[in-house]
Coordinates of C-alpha atoms in Angstrom, one line a residue:
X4 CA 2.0 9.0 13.9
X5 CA 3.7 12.3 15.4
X6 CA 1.1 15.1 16.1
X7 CA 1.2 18.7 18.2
X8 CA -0.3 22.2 19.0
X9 CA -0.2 24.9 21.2
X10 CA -0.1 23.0 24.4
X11 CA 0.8 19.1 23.6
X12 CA 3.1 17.2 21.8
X13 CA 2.8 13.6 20.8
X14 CA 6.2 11.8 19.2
X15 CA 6.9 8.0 18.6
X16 CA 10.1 6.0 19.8
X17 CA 11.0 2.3 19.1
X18 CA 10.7 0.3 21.8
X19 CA 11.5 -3.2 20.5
X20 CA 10.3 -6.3 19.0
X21 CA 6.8 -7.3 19.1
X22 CA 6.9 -10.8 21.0
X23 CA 4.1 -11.5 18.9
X24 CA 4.8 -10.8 15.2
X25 CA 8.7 -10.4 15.3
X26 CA 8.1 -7.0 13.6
X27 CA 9.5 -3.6 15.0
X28 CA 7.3 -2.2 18.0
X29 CA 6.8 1.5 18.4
X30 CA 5.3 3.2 21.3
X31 CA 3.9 7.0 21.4
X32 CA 4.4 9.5 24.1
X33 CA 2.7 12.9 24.6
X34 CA 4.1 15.9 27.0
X35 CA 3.4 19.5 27.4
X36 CA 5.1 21.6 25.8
X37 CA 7.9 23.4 26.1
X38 CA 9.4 20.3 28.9
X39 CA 6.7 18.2 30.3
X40 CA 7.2 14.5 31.8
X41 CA 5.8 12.2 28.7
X42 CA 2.9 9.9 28.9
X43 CA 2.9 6.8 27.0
X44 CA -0.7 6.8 25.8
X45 CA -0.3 3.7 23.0
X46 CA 1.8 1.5 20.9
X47 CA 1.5 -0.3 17.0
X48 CA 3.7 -2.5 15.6
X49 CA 4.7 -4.0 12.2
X50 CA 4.6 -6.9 11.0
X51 CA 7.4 -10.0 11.3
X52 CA 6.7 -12.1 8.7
X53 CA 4.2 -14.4 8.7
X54 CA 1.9 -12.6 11.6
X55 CA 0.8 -8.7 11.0
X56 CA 1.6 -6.4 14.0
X57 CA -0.1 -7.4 16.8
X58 CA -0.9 -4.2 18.6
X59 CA -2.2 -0.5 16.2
X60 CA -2.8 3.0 17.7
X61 CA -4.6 5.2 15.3
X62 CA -7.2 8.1 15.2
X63 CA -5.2 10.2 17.4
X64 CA -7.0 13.7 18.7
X65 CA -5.7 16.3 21.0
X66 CA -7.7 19.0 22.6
X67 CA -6.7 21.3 25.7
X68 CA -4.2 19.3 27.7
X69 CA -5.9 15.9 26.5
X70 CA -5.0 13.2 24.4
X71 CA -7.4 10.1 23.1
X72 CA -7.1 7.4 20.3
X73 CA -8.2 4.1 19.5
X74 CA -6.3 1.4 19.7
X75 CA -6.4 -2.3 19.6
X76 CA -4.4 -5.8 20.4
X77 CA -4.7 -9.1 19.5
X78 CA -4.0 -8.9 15.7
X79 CA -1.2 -11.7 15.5
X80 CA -2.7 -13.9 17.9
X81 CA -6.2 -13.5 15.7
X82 CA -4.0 -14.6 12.4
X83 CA -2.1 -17.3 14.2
X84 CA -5.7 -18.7 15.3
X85 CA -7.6 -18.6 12.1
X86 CA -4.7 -20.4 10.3
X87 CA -5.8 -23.4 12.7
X88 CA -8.9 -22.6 13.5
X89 CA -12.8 -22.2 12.2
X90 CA -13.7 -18.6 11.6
X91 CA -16.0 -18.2 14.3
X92 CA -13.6 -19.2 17.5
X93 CA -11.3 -16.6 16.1
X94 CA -13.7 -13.6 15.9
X95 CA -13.3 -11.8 19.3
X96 CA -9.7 -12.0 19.7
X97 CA -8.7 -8.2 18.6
X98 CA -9.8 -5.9 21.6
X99 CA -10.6 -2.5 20.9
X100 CA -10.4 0.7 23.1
X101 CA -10.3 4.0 23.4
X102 CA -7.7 5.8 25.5
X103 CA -8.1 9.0 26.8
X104 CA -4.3 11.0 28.1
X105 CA -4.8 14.1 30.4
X106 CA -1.2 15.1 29.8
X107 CA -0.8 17.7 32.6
X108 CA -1.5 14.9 35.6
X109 CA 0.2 12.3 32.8
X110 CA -2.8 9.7 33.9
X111 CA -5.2 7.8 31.4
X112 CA -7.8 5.3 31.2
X113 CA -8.5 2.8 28.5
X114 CA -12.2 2.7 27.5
X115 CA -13.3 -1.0 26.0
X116 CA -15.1 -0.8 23.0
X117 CA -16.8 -3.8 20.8
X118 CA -14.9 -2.8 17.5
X119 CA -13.2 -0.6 15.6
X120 CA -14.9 2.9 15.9
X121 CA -15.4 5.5 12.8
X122 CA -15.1 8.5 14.5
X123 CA -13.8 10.3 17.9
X124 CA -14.0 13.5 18.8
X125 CA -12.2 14.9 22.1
X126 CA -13.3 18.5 24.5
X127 CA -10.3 20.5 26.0
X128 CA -12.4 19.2 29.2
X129 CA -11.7 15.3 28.7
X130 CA -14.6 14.2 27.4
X131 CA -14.3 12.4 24.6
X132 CA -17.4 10.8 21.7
X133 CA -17.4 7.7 19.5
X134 CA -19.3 6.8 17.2
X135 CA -19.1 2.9 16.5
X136 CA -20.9 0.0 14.3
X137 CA -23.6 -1.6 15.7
X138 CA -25.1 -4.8 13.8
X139 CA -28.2 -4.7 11.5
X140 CA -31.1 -5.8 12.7
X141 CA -32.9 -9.3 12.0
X142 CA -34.8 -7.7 8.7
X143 CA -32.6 -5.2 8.2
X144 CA -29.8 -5.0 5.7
X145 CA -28.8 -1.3 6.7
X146 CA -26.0 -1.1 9.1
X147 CA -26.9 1.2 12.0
X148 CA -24.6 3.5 14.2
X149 CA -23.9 4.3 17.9
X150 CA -22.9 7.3 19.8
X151 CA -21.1 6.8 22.7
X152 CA -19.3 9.4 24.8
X153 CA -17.5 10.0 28.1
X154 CA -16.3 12.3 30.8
X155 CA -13.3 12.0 32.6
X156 CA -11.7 12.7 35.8
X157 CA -9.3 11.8 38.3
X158 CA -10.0 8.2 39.5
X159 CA -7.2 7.4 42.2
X160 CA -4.1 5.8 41.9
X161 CA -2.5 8.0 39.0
X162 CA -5.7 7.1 36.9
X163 CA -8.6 8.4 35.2
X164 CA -12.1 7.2 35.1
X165 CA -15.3 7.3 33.6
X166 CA -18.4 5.5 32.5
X167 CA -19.3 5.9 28.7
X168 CA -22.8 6.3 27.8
X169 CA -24.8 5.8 24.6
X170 CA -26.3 9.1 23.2
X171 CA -28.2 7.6 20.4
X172 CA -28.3 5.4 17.7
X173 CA -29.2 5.1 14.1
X174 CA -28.2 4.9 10.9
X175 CA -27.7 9.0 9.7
X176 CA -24.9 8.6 12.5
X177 CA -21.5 8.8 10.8
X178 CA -19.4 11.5 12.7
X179 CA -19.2 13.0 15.9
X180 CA -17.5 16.8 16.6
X181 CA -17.3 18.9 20.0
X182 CA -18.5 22.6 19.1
X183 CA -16.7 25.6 21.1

């Protein structure tokens, strides 16, 4: 997953072996153009063999001098434990988040999520929106969605930081976009 414009370049390079599938691991950078320092802002890797790739970046977005994606770990281990396992002592292995880059300082912050989310948007300003999931309730056999957004900034240490909040919920809630 390569992506760029005006201001921001993102590019892959192999880094390895996952320890935990045996398949090939890749990790993604993203600098300023024309010769910024890179950031590494997430990995994914393939699968061994018998295990899938344990760690996946996808649903990369790049806006201003920012970067975010989702990403997630833990899917190996959750394969390994299911072939040994009941179902339900497997379910919450895979962690979800999503990281937000501001390429210029090169610092991030990873945002933990309870799943996989179906949309993010990202501002030139750092904010970045979610939409996510969020389990029917008792009578109900519609699945709902949640917003969820952030705001970054500088948080110390070569880090960023930031509290997400929910902005609504519902089920007509199946993209998010930033407007101007």
């Amino acid at each position: 997953m390569t992506a760029k414009d005006a201001r921001v370049i993102v590019y892959a390079q192999p880094t390895g072996i996952d320890p935990y599938s045996g398949g090939s691991l890749t990790t993604y950078y993203a600098c300023l153009r024309p010769d910024g320092r890179p950031v590494a802002i997430g990995q994914s890797a393939t699968s061994g063999g018998e295990y899938p790739g344990n760690v996946e970046m996808q649903d990369l977005r790049i806006a201003g001098s920012f970067v975010t994606d989702e990403s997630a770990a833990g899917f190996a281990s959750a394969a390994g434990c299911s072939k040994y396992e009941p179902a339900p002592k497997c379910n919450n292995i895979v962690k979800y988040w999503v990281e937000i880059a501001d390429v210029a300082t090169r610092r991030t912050v990873k945002v933990f999520v309870s799943g996989p989310v179906s949309s993010l948007a990202l501002s030139p300003a750092g904010a970045a929106a979610w939409v996510a999931p969020t389990p029917a309730s008792g009578s109900s056999s519609s699945s709902n969605s949640t917003l969820y957004a952030v705001i970054v900034h500088s948080g110390g240490h070569g880090s960023l930081s930031g509290r997400p909040a929910t902005l609504g919920s519902g089920q007509t809630i199946s993209s998010v976009s930033f407007a101007g």
